[in-house]
Amino acid sequence: MAEIIQERIEDRLPELEQLERIGLFSHAEIKAIIKKASDLEYKIQRRALCKEDFINYVQYEINFLELIQRRRARIGYSFKKDEIENSIVHRVQGIFRRASAKWKDDVQLWLSYVVFCKKWATKAQLSKVFSAMLAIHSNKPALWIMAAKWEMEDRLSSESARQLFLRALRFHPQSAKLYQEYFRMELMHAEKLGKEKEEFEKAKMDVGNLDYPEEILTGELARIIYKNSINIIKGAEFHVSLLSIAQLFDFAKNLQKEIYDDLQALHTDDPLTWDYVARRELEIQPQPGEEQPATKQARALETGRREERCCAVYEEAVQTLPTEAMWKCYISFCLERFAKKTSNRSLRGQRLERTMTAFKKAHELRLLPEFLYKQWFQWVRAGVVVIHMIELLRQHDFLKEALQVAVAGIELFRDSVMMWQMKLQVLIDSKSPDIASLFKEAFASLKPQVCLPLWISWAEWSEGAQSQEDTEAIYKKAILAVMGADSVTLKEKYLDWAYRSGGYKKARAVFKSLQESRPFSVAFFRKVIQFEKEQESCKMANLREYYERALREFGSVDSDLWMDYIKEELNHPLGRPENCGQIYWRAMKMLQGESAEAFVAKHAMHQSGHL
């Protein structure tokens, strides 16, 4: 092995001598480079090879190349590149070849090789790298697309890109992404040839000898790809994606019309088709010769007309295809349009009325999805806020409507926590006397394991509306009802409430009552530790009790708890620094793996005065 390493170092000597001769590096720097290179060579020549060693070697050589570039720029010297940079590039490629042969399945390694070649190597070399990579990773469409794009955009070889796409489709005949990118590539190529031909014709040059096939210029190849792909990949989503790509190219109007007509003919039973057709009404431009709206009022009027046309299509759609998915598309469109800012009150009023009508119709037909009930409810509640600011007398009507939405949602989704929360929120807003009884009704209707949000809402409402005894009774019921990991959040909130309402004495009593009620979180113990430290007479005995209790639960995984315990003993006026050694060795026994290493590092930094 020593002979191989020596040979590799001797191969570097000519380039290093050149670097020293032209003044880019000093003799001392060259010696340091040789030493570092020897170390790196040794690591990649061992029997037990490690991928990180190859990566580190490559990164060192790249840094070296970039340093050479900077020093060349500084002194303005640009000669001897064949003897210096090219030699380094070839060496890095050799390292990459060895690594990619050893770890063939590592896609990230191959991509690093590609990135390096794009920056430092020739196009012919990169083409070979892509070929080698695709021979091994032919099962990854994204790599085929990357290679084809490079051939098209960097090498300007549409034929090579086309061949790569065709080969890729033999491996992945069902890949929608491959068809989309192949379709896009052919349209880009046609557009590029068309522009070239126009430039030649403007310059009055003879294009008779140049190859500008009419079938390519008109997008016929792209049309063939489109026709083949929709026979293999069904569905409106794919069809719409091809139409969206075609619309990026102005010369392909005929192709766009054909795809659009096919979409309407082949996918009338797909909500996405109707959604696309309806939204297209927004994009239809005025005909040539028609007067463009000049004032804000006129533009708002034109926008309103376009939206009316969209909604007419949606109305037809929900009649033809009365499904949840179709109503979801319609309502989503209405919500999007309402979210658009406008200073025109009439247009905003139309959007509001249209949205509320769509919500109500979908609900009446029992075709409103569960998540849209929440949006409908939020809309009505938003109306409450607006009315409160403008017209207080009408607030009751909006609360009444919000309650109707919530009740309707519960009728359809009785086992939905979200629906019960909505109804309870309305009753809380309206200061109803029936809130407590409705909470009980909700708990009777729902499974215990999903009720945590309701218990928290009940406790938070009670804190502002009922006595401390009532609120504590709710927390105690909740602790008994909520089991497992969900109870952790509840215990933290109970402890917080106890400290807010009754001070430290109350919080300590709650802690004592819960200290055997597992599971806990580290945050639960840290809260009570913080409460103790906020007292004027902070007792070290209590802090020890809390830390010991916390470490019983989390001492094997949380190195910070051990470290903070040691700091308390060192910094508290009644602390015992002599206990720190014992705490340290207890921590080392309990902590495992990375937690133990982290603890040792933190303790060492603390000992040296960095913490």
Coordinates of C-alpha atoms in Angstrom, one line a residue:
M1 CA 0.0 0.0 0.0
A2 CA 2.9 2.4 0.8
E3 CA 4.2 2.0 -2.8
I4 CA 0.7 2.9 -4.2
I5 CA 0.5 6.0 -2.0
Q6 CA 4.0 7.1 -2.9
E7 CA 3.2 6.7 -6.6
R8 CA 0.1 8.8 -6.2
I9 CA 2.1 11.6 -4.4
E10 CA 4.7 11.5 -7.1
D11 CA 2.0 11.9 -9.8
R12 CA 1.0 15.2 -8.0
L13 CA 4.6 16.6 -8.0
P14 CA 4.5 18.2 -11.5
E15 CA 1.4 20.3 -10.8
L16 CA 2.7 21.2 -7.3
E17 CA 6.1 22.3 -8.8
Q18 CA 4.2 24.5 -11.3
L19 CA 2.2 26.1 -8.6
E20 CA 5.4 26.9 -6.7
R21 CA 7.2 28.1 -9.8
I22 CA 4.5 30.6 -10.9
G23 CA 4.2 31.9 -7.4
L24 CA 0.7 30.8 -6.5
F25 CA 1.9 28.8 -3.5
S26 CA 5.0 29.0 -1.2
H27 CA 7.3 26.1 -0.6
A28 CA 5.9 25.6 3.0
E29 CA 2.4 25.5 1.6
I30 CA 3.4 22.8 -1.0
K31 CA 4.9 20.7 1.8
A32 CA 1.7 21.0 3.8
I33 CA -0.3 20.0 0.7
I34 CA 1.8 16.9 0.2
K35 CA 1.4 15.9 3.9
K36 CA -2.4 16.3 3.8
A37 CA -2.6 14.5 0.4
S38 CA -0.6 11.6 1.9
D39 CA -3.0 11.3 4.8
L40 CA -6.1 11.4 2.5
E41 CA -4.5 8.8 0.1
Y42 CA -3.8 6.5 3.0
K43 CA -7.4 6.5 4.1
I44 CA -8.8 5.6 0.6
Q45 CA -6.2 2.8 0.1
R46 CA -7.0 0.9 3.3
R47 CA -8.8 -2.5 3.2
A48 CA -11.7 -1.3 5.2
L49 CA -13.0 1.6 3.0
C50 CA -15.2 4.3 4.3
K51 CA -17.4 6.5 2.1
E52 CA -16.8 9.6 4.2
D53 CA -13.0 9.3 3.5
F54 CA -13.7 9.5 -0.2
I55 CA -16.0 12.5 0.3
N56 CA -13.5 14.3 2.5
Y57 CA -10.8 13.7 -0.2
V58 CA -13.0 15.1 -2.9
Q59 CA -14.0 18.1 -0.8
Y60 CA -10.3 18.9 -0.1
E61 CA -9.5 18.8 -3.8
I62 CA -12.5 21.0 -4.7
N63 CA -11.4 23.5 -2.0
F64 CA -7.9 23.3 -3.5
L65 CA -9.2 24.1 -7.0
E66 CA -11.2 27.1 -5.7
L67 CA -8.2 28.4 -3.8
I68 CA -6.1 28.2 -7.0
Q69 CA -8.8 30.1 -8.9
R70 CA -8.8 32.9 -6.3
R71 CA -5.1 33.2 -6.3
R72 CA -5.0 33.3 -10.1
A73 CA -7.5 36.1 -10.1
R74 CA -5.5 38.0 -7.5
I75 CA -2.3 38.0 -9.4
G76 CA -3.9 37.9 -12.9
Y77 CA -2.2 34.7 -14.1
S78 CA -4.2 32.4 -16.3
F79 CA -1.6 30.1 -17.9
K80 CA -0.6 26.5 -17.2
K81 CA -4.2 25.3 -16.6
D82 CA -3.6 22.0 -18.5
E83 CA -0.7 21.1 -16.2
I84 CA -2.4 22.2 -12.9
E85 CA -6.3 22.3 -12.9
N86 CA -6.9 19.6 -15.4
S87 CA -4.6 17.3 -13.5
I88 CA -6.6 17.9 -10.3
V89 CA -9.9 17.4 -12.1
H90 CA -8.8 14.1 -13.5
R91 CA -7.7 12.9 -10.1
V92 CA -11.1 13.9 -8.5
Q93 CA -12.9 12.1 -11.3
G94 CA -10.8 9.0 -10.5
I95 CA -11.8 9.2 -6.8
F96 CA -15.5 9.6 -7.8
R97 CA -15.2 6.6 -10.1
R98 CA -13.8 4.4 -7.4
A99 CA -16.4 5.6 -4.9
S100 CA -19.3 5.2 -7.2
A101 CA -18.1 1.7 -8.2
K102 CA -17.9 0.7 -4.5
W103 CA -21.2 2.4 -3.4
K104 CA -23.3 2.0 -6.6
D105 CA -26.6 2.5 -4.9
D106 CA -25.8 5.9 -3.3
V107 CA -27.7 8.3 -5.5
Q108 CA -26.4 11.3 -3.5
L109 CA -22.9 10.3 -4.4
W110 CA -23.7 10.1 -8.1
L111 CA -25.4 13.5 -7.9
S112 CA -22.3 15.0 -6.3
Y113 CA -20.2 13.5 -9.1
V114 CA -22.6 15.2 -11.6
V115 CA -22.4 18.6 -9.9
F116 CA -18.6 18.4 -9.9
C117 CA -18.5 17.6 -13.6
K118 CA -20.9 20.4 -14.4
K119 CA -18.5 22.9 -12.8
W120 CA -15.1 21.5 -13.6
A121 CA -15.2 18.9 -16.4
T122 CA -16.0 18.8 -20.1
K123 CA -19.5 18.2 -21.5
A124 CA -18.3 14.9 -23.0
Q125 CA -17.1 13.7 -19.6
L126 CA -20.4 14.6 -17.9
S127 CA -22.3 12.8 -20.7
K128 CA -20.3 9.6 -19.7
V129 CA -21.2 10.1 -16.0
F130 CA -24.9 10.4 -16.8
S131 CA -24.7 7.2 -18.9
A132 CA -22.9 5.3 -16.1
M133 CA -25.4 6.6 -13.5
L134 CA -28.5 5.7 -15.6
A135 CA -27.1 2.2 -16.3
I136 CA -27.3 1.5 -12.5
H137 CA -30.2 3.8 -11.5
S138 CA -32.5 3.2 -14.5
N139 CA -35.4 2.8 -12.0
K140 CA -35.5 6.5 -11.1
P141 CA -37.4 8.7 -13.6
A142 CA -36.0 11.9 -12.0
L143 CA -32.5 11.0 -13.0
W144 CA -33.6 10.4 -16.6
I145 CA -35.3 13.8 -16.7
M146 CA -32.1 15.5 -15.2
A147 CA -29.9 13.9 -17.9
A148 CA -32.3 14.8 -20.7
K149 CA -32.6 18.4 -19.5
W150 CA -28.9 18.7 -19.5
E151 CA -28.6 17.4 -23.0
M152 CA -31.3 19.9 -24.2
E153 CA -30.3 23.0 -22.2
D154 CA -26.5 22.7 -21.8
R155 CA -25.4 20.6 -24.8
L156 CA -28.1 22.0 -27.0
S157 CA -28.8 18.5 -28.3
S158 CA -32.5 17.9 -28.7
E159 CA -31.9 14.6 -30.4
S160 CA -29.9 13.2 -27.5
A161 CA -32.6 14.5 -25.1
R162 CA -35.2 12.8 -27.2
Q163 CA -33.4 9.5 -27.2
L164 CA -33.0 9.7 -23.4
F165 CA -36.7 10.3 -22.9
L166 CA -37.6 7.4 -25.2
R167 CA -35.2 5.1 -23.4
A168 CA -36.7 6.3 -20.0
L169 CA -40.2 5.6 -21.2
R170 CA -39.3 2.0 -22.0
F171 CA -38.3 1.6 -18.4
H172 CA -41.2 3.7 -17.0
P173 CA -44.1 3.5 -19.4
Q174 CA -46.6 4.7 -16.7
S175 CA -44.6 7.7 -15.5
A176 CA -46.7 10.9 -15.8
K177 CA -43.7 13.1 -15.0
L178 CA -41.6 11.7 -17.8
Y179 CA -44.4 12.3 -20.3
Q180 CA -44.9 15.8 -19.0
E181 CA -41.2 16.7 -19.4
Y182 CA -40.9 15.0 -22.8
F183 CA -43.9 17.0 -24.0
R184 CA -42.4 20.2 -22.6
M185 CA -39.1 19.4 -24.3
E186 CA -40.6 18.9 -27.7
L187 CA -42.6 22.2 -27.4
M188 CA -39.4 24.1 -26.3
H189 CA -37.5 22.6 -29.2
A190 CA -40.3 23.6 -31.7
E191 CA -40.4 27.1 -30.3
K192 CA -36.6 27.5 -30.5
L193 CA -36.5 26.3 -34.1
G194 CA -39.4 28.7 -35.0
K195 CA -37.6 31.6 -33.5
E196 CA -34.3 30.7 -35.3
K197 CA -36.2 30.5 -38.6
E198 CA -37.8 33.9 -38.0
E199 CA -34.4 35.5 -37.3
F200 CA -33.0 34.0 -40.5
E201 CA -35.9 35.2 -42.5
K202 CA -35.7 38.7 -41.0
A203 CA -32.0 38.8 -42.0
K204 CA -33.2 37.7 -45.5
M205 CA -31.0 34.6 -45.4
D206 CA -31.7 31.5 -47.4
V207 CA -33.0 28.8 -45.0
G208 CA -33.5 26.2 -47.8
N209 CA -30.4 24.2 -46.8
L210 CA -31.3 24.3 -43.1
D211 CA -33.4 21.6 -41.4
Y212 CA -36.7 23.1 -40.2
P213 CA -39.2 20.3 -40.6
E214 CA -42.8 21.6 -40.6
E215 CA -44.1 18.8 -38.3
I216 CA -41.7 20.0 -35.6
L217 CA -42.4 23.7 -36.1
T218 CA -46.1 23.1 -35.8
G219 CA -45.7 21.0 -32.6
E220 CA -46.7 17.7 -34.3
L221 CA -44.2 15.7 -32.4
A222 CA -45.5 17.1 -29.1
R223 CA -49.1 16.2 -30.3
I224 CA -48.0 12.6 -30.9
I225 CA -46.6 12.5 -27.3
Y226 CA -49.8 13.9 -26.0
K227 CA -52.0 11.4 -27.9
N228 CA -49.9 8.4 -26.8
S229 CA -49.7 9.6 -23.2
I230 CA -53.4 10.0 -22.6
N231 CA -54.0 6.5 -23.9
I232 CA -51.7 5.2 -21.2
I233 CA -52.2 7.6 -18.3
K234 CA -55.9 8.2 -17.6
G235 CA -57.5 10.9 -15.5
A236 CA -58.3 14.6 -15.8
E237 CA -55.4 15.7 -13.5
F238 CA -52.8 14.5 -16.0
H239 CA -54.8 15.9 -18.9
V240 CA -54.9 19.3 -17.3
S241 CA -51.2 19.2 -16.6
L242 CA -50.4 18.8 -20.3
L243 CA -52.8 21.6 -21.2
S244 CA -51.1 23.9 -18.6
I245 CA -47.7 23.1 -20.3
A246 CA -49.1 23.7 -23.8
Q247 CA -50.5 27.1 -22.7
L248 CA -46.9 28.3 -22.0
F249 CA -46.2 28.3 -25.8
D250 CA -48.0 30.9 -28.0
F251 CA -47.4 29.0 -31.2
A252 CA -49.3 25.9 -30.0
K253 CA -52.9 27.4 -30.0
N254 CA -54.3 24.6 -32.2
L255 CA -52.8 22.0 -29.9
Q256 CA -54.2 23.8 -26.8
K257 CA -57.7 23.8 -28.4
E258 CA -57.4 20.1 -29.2
I259 CA -56.3 19.2 -25.6
Y260 CA -59.1 21.4 -24.1
D261 CA -61.7 19.8 -26.3
D262 CA -60.5 16.3 -25.4
L263 CA -60.5 17.2 -21.7
Q264 CA -64.2 18.1 -21.9
A265 CA -65.1 15.1 -24.0
L266 CA -63.2 12.4 -22.1
H267 CA -63.5 13.6 -18.4
T268 CA -67.0 15.0 -17.9
D269 CA -67.4 13.0 -14.8
D270 CA -64.3 14.4 -13.1
P271 CA -64.7 17.5 -10.8
L272 CA -61.2 18.7 -11.9
T273 CA -62.5 19.1 -15.5
W274 CA -65.4 21.3 -14.4
D275 CA -63.1 23.2 -12.0
Y276 CA -60.6 23.9 -14.8
V277 CA -63.3 24.9 -17.3
A278 CA -65.0 27.3 -14.8
R279 CA -61.7 28.9 -13.8
R280 CA -60.8 29.4 -17.5
E281 CA -63.6 32.0 -17.7
L282 CA -61.5 34.3 -15.6
E283 CA -58.6 34.2 -18.1
I284 CA -60.6 34.8 -21.2
Q285 CA -59.3 38.1 -22.7
P286 CA -61.4 40.7 -24.5
Q287 CA -61.7 40.2 -28.2
P288 CA -59.5 42.5 -30.4
G289 CA -61.3 45.8 -30.9
E290 CA -63.3 45.6 -27.7
E291 CA -62.7 48.5 -25.3
Q292 CA -60.6 47.7 -22.3
P293 CA -62.1 48.9 -19.0
A294 CA -60.3 52.1 -18.0
T295 CA -61.7 53.0 -14.6
K296 CA -61.6 51.1 -11.3
Q297 CA -65.4 50.9 -11.4
A298 CA -65.3 49.4 -14.9
R299 CA -62.6 46.9 -14.1
A300 CA -64.6 45.8 -11.0
L301 CA -67.7 45.4 -13.2
E302 CA -65.7 43.3 -15.7
T303 CA -64.3 41.1 -12.9
G304 CA -67.8 40.6 -11.6
R305 CA -69.0 39.5 -15.0
R306 CA -66.2 37.0 -15.3
E307 CA -66.9 35.6 -11.9
E308 CA -70.6 35.3 -12.8
R309 CA -69.6 33.2 -15.9
C310 CA -67.4 31.0 -13.7
C311 CA -70.2 30.5 -11.2
A312 CA -72.6 29.6 -14.0
V313 CA -70.2 26.8 -15.0
Y314 CA -70.0 25.6 -11.4
E315 CA -73.8 25.7 -11.0
E316 CA -74.0 23.5 -14.1
A317 CA -71.3 21.3 -12.7
V318 CA -73.0 20.6 -9.3
Q319 CA -76.2 19.8 -11.2
T320 CA -74.4 17.4 -13.5
L321 CA -72.0 16.0 -10.9
P322 CA -73.6 16.3 -7.4
T323 CA -70.7 15.1 -5.3
E324 CA -68.8 16.3 -2.3
A325 CA -65.7 16.8 -4.4
M326 CA -67.5 19.0 -6.9
W327 CA -69.0 21.2 -4.2
K328 CA -65.6 21.4 -2.6
C329 CA -64.2 22.8 -5.9
Y330 CA -67.1 25.3 -6.1
I331 CA -66.8 26.6 -2.5
S332 CA -63.0 26.7 -2.7
F333 CA -63.3 29.0 -5.8
C334 CA -65.8 31.2 -3.9
L335 CA -63.5 31.5 -0.9
E336 CA -60.5 32.3 -3.1
R337 CA -62.4 35.1 -4.9
F338 CA -63.7 36.5 -1.6
A339 CA -60.1 36.6 -0.3
K340 CA -59.1 38.8 -3.2
K341 CA -58.8 42.4 -2.0
T342 CA -61.1 45.0 -3.6
S343 CA -62.3 48.4 -2.6
N344 CA -65.5 47.9 -4.6
R345 CA -68.3 47.2 -2.1
S346 CA -70.7 45.9 -4.7
L347 CA -68.1 43.3 -5.9
R348 CA -67.3 42.3 -2.3
G349 CA -71.0 41.9 -1.5
Q350 CA -71.5 39.7 -4.5
R351 CA -68.6 37.5 -3.5
L352 CA -69.9 37.2 0.1
E353 CA -73.5 36.4 -0.9
R354 CA -72.2 33.8 -3.5
T355 CA -70.0 32.1 -0.9
M356 CA -72.7 31.9 1.8
T357 CA -75.3 30.6 -0.8
A358 CA -72.8 27.9 -1.9
F359 CA -72.3 26.8 1.7
K360 CA -76.0 26.6 2.4
K361 CA -76.9 24.7 -0.8
A362 CA -74.1 22.1 -0.2
H363 CA -75.3 21.7 3.4
E364 CA -79.0 21.2 2.4
L365 CA -77.9 18.5 -0.1
R366 CA -75.7 16.9 2.6
L367 CA -72.7 17.2 0.3
L368 CA -70.6 19.6 2.4
P369 CA -67.4 17.9 3.6
E370 CA -66.6 18.0 7.3
F371 CA -63.6 20.3 7.1
L372 CA -65.7 22.9 5.1
Y373 CA -68.2 23.1 8.0
K374 CA -65.3 24.5 10.0
Q375 CA -64.6 27.2 7.4
W376 CA -68.3 28.0 7.1
F377 CA -68.4 28.4 10.9
Q378 CA -65.3 30.6 10.9
W379 CA -66.9 32.7 8.3
V380 CA -70.0 33.3 10.3
R381 CA -67.9 34.0 13.4
A382 CA -65.9 36.5 11.4
G383 CA -69.2 38.1 10.6
V384 CA -69.8 38.5 14.3
V385 CA -66.5 40.4 14.7
V386 CA -67.4 42.7 11.7
I387 CA -70.9 43.4 13.0
H388 CA -69.6 44.1 16.5
M389 CA -67.5 46.9 15.0
I390 CA -70.2 48.3 12.7
E391 CA -73.7 47.4 13.8
L392 CA -74.1 45.8 17.3
L393 CA -77.8 45.3 16.9
R394 CA -77.4 42.7 14.3
Q395 CA -74.9 40.6 16.3
H396 CA -77.6 38.3 17.6
D397 CA -78.5 37.2 14.0
F398 CA -74.9 36.2 13.2
L399 CA -74.6 34.2 16.5
K400 CA -77.9 32.5 15.7
E401 CA -76.6 31.6 12.2
A402 CA -73.3 30.4 13.6
L403 CA -75.2 28.1 16.0
Q404 CA -77.3 26.8 13.1
V405 CA -74.1 25.9 11.2
A406 CA -72.6 24.1 14.3
V407 CA -75.8 22.2 15.0
A408 CA -76.1 21.1 11.3
G409 CA -72.5 19.9 11.5
I410 CA -73.1 17.9 14.6
E411 CA -76.1 16.2 13.0
L412 CA -74.0 14.9 10.2
F413 CA -70.7 14.4 12.1
R414 CA -71.8 13.6 15.6
D415 CA -68.5 11.9 16.4
S416 CA -66.4 14.9 15.3
V417 CA -64.6 16.8 18.2
M418 CA -64.3 19.8 15.8
M419 CA -68.0 20.1 15.4
W420 CA -68.7 20.0 19.1
Q421 CA -66.0 22.7 19.7
M422 CA -67.7 24.9 17.1
K423 CA -71.0 24.7 18.9
L424 CA -69.5 25.2 22.3
Q425 CA -67.6 28.3 21.0
V426 CA -70.8 29.9 19.8
L427 CA -72.5 29.3 23.2
I428 CA -69.4 30.7 24.9
D429 CA -69.5 33.8 22.7
S430 CA -73.2 34.3 23.4
K431 CA -72.8 33.7 27.1
S432 CA -75.3 30.9 27.1
P433 CA -76.4 29.4 30.5
D434 CA -76.3 25.9 28.9
I435 CA -72.5 25.6 28.4
A436 CA -71.8 23.1 31.2
S437 CA -74.6 20.8 30.2
L438 CA -73.5 20.9 26.5
F439 CA -69.9 19.9 27.6
K440 CA -71.4 16.9 29.4
E441 CA -73.5 16.0 26.3
A442 CA -70.4 16.2 24.1
F443 CA -68.4 13.8 26.5
A444 CA -71.3 11.4 26.3
S445 CA -71.3 11.4 22.5
L446 CA -67.5 11.2 21.9
K447 CA -64.9 8.5 22.6
P448 CA -62.8 9.4 25.7
Q449 CA -59.5 9.2 23.7
V450 CA -60.5 12.2 21.5
C451 CA -61.9 14.5 24.2
L452 CA -58.7 16.3 25.3
P453 CA -59.4 19.5 23.4
L454 CA -62.9 19.6 25.0
W455 CA -61.5 19.1 28.5
I456 CA -59.1 22.0 28.0
S457 CA -61.8 24.2 26.5
W458 CA -64.1 23.5 29.5
A459 CA -61.4 24.2 32.0
E460 CA -60.4 27.5 30.3
W461 CA -64.0 28.6 30.1
S462 CA -64.6 27.7 33.7
E463 CA -61.5 29.7 34.8
G464 CA -63.2 32.9 33.6
A465 CA -66.8 32.1 34.3
Q466 CA -66.9 29.8 37.4
S467 CA -65.4 29.5 40.9
Q468 CA -62.0 28.1 41.6
E469 CA -63.6 25.0 43.2
D470 CA -65.6 24.4 40.0
T471 CA -62.5 24.7 37.8
E472 CA -60.5 22.4 40.0
A473 CA -63.3 19.9 39.9
I474 CA -63.2 19.9 36.1
Y475 CA -59.4 19.4 36.1
K476 CA -59.7 16.5 38.5
K477 CA -62.4 14.9 36.4
A478 CA -60.3 15.4 33.3
I479 CA -57.2 13.8 34.9
L480 CA -59.2 10.7 35.6
A481 CA -60.8 10.6 32.1
V482 CA -57.9 11.3 29.9
M483 CA -55.3 8.5 29.7
G484 CA -51.9 8.0 28.2
A485 CA -49.8 10.6 26.5
D486 CA -52.7 13.1 26.2
S487 CA -52.9 13.5 29.9
V488 CA -49.4 15.0 29.9
T489 CA -50.7 18.3 28.4
L490 CA -53.6 18.3 30.9
K491 CA -51.3 18.0 33.9
E492 CA -49.1 20.9 32.7
K493 CA -52.2 23.1 32.3
Y494 CA -53.6 22.0 35.7
L495 CA -50.2 23.0 37.4
D496 CA -50.2 26.3 35.5
W497 CA -53.7 27.1 36.6
A498 CA -53.0 26.2 40.2
Y499 CA -50.0 28.6 40.3
R500 CA -52.0 31.4 38.7
S501 CA -55.0 31.0 40.9
G502 CA -53.6 30.0 44.2
G503 CA -49.9 30.7 44.1
Y504 CA -47.0 28.5 45.0
K505 CA -48.7 26.7 47.9
K506 CA -51.6 25.6 45.6
A507 CA -49.2 24.6 42.8
R508 CA -47.1 22.4 45.3
A509 CA -50.3 20.7 46.5
V510 CA -51.3 19.9 42.9
F511 CA -47.8 18.6 42.2
K512 CA -48.0 16.4 45.3
S513 CA -51.4 15.0 44.2
L514 CA -50.1 14.2 40.7
Q515 CA -46.6 13.0 41.4
E516 CA -47.5 9.3 41.1
S517 CA -49.9 9.8 38.2
R518 CA -47.8 8.8 35.2
P519 CA -47.0 9.7 32.4
F520 CA -45.2 13.0 32.8
S521 CA -43.2 15.4 30.7
V522 CA -39.9 17.1 31.6
A523 CA -41.8 20.4 31.2
F524 CA -44.1 19.4 34.1
F525 CA -41.1 19.1 36.5
R526 CA -39.4 22.2 35.1
K527 CA -42.5 24.3 35.8
V528 CA -42.6 23.4 39.5
I529 CA -38.8 23.9 39.7
Q530 CA -39.3 27.4 38.2
F531 CA -42.2 28.2 40.6
E532 CA -40.0 27.3 43.6
K533 CA -37.1 29.5 42.3
E534 CA -39.5 32.5 41.9
Q535 CA -40.2 32.4 45.7
E536 CA -38.4 34.8 48.0
S537 CA -37.3 32.0 50.2
C538 CA -36.4 29.4 47.6
K539 CA -35.8 26.1 49.5
M540 CA -33.0 23.9 48.3
A541 CA -34.7 20.9 49.9
N542 CA -37.7 21.4 47.7
L543 CA -35.5 21.8 44.6
R544 CA -33.7 18.6 45.4
E545 CA -37.1 16.8 45.8
Y546 CA -38.2 18.0 42.4
Y547 CA -35.0 17.2 40.6
E548 CA -34.9 13.7 42.2
R549 CA -38.5 13.1 41.2
A550 CA -37.8 14.3 37.6
L551 CA -34.6 12.2 37.3
R552 CA -36.5 9.1 38.4
E553 CA -38.6 9.6 35.2
F554 CA -36.1 11.1 32.8
G555 CA -32.6 10.5 34.3
S556 CA -31.6 8.0 31.6
V557 CA -32.3 10.3 28.6
D558 CA -32.1 14.0 29.7
S559 CA -28.5 15.1 30.3
D560 CA -29.7 18.7 30.9
L561 CA -31.6 17.8 34.0
W562 CA -28.4 16.3 35.6
M563 CA -26.4 19.4 34.6
D564 CA -29.0 21.8 36.0
Y565 CA -29.1 19.8 39.3
I566 CA -25.3 20.1 39.6
K567 CA -25.5 23.9 39.0
E568 CA -28.2 24.3 41.6
E569 CA -26.0 22.6 44.2
L570 CA -23.1 24.9 43.2
N571 CA -25.0 28.2 43.0
H572 CA -27.8 28.0 45.6
P573 CA -26.9 29.7 48.9
L574 CA -27.9 26.4 50.7
G575 CA -26.5 24.1 48.0
R576 CA -23.9 21.4 48.8
P577 CA -21.1 21.5 46.3
E578 CA -19.7 18.3 47.8
N579 CA -22.8 16.5 46.4
C580 CA -21.8 17.3 42.8
G581 CA -19.3 14.5 42.4
Q582 CA -21.9 11.9 43.5
I583 CA -24.5 13.4 41.1
Y584 CA -22.0 13.3 38.3
W585 CA -21.3 9.5 38.8
R586 CA -25.0 8.8 39.2
A587 CA -25.6 10.5 35.8
M588 CA -22.8 8.5 34.2
K589 CA -24.5 5.3 35.4
M590 CA -27.9 6.2 34.2
L591 CA -27.3 8.1 30.9
Q592 CA -26.8 6.0 27.7
G593 CA -25.0 6.6 24.4
E594 CA -25.2 10.1 23.0
S595 CA -26.9 11.5 26.1
A596 CA -23.9 10.4 28.2
E597 CA -21.5 12.0 25.7
A598 CA -23.5 15.2 25.7
F599 CA -23.4 15.3 29.5
V600 CA -19.6 14.7 29.7
A601 CA -19.1 17.5 27.2
K602 CA -21.3 20.0 29.0
H603 CA -19.8 19.1 32.4
A604 CA -16.3 19.6 31.0
M605 CA -17.2 23.0 29.6
H606 CA -18.8 24.0 32.9
Q607 CA -15.7 22.9 34.8
S608 CA -13.5 25.0 32.5
G609 CA -15.7 28.0 33.0
H610 CA -17.5 28.2 29.6
L611 CA -21.0 27.7 31.0

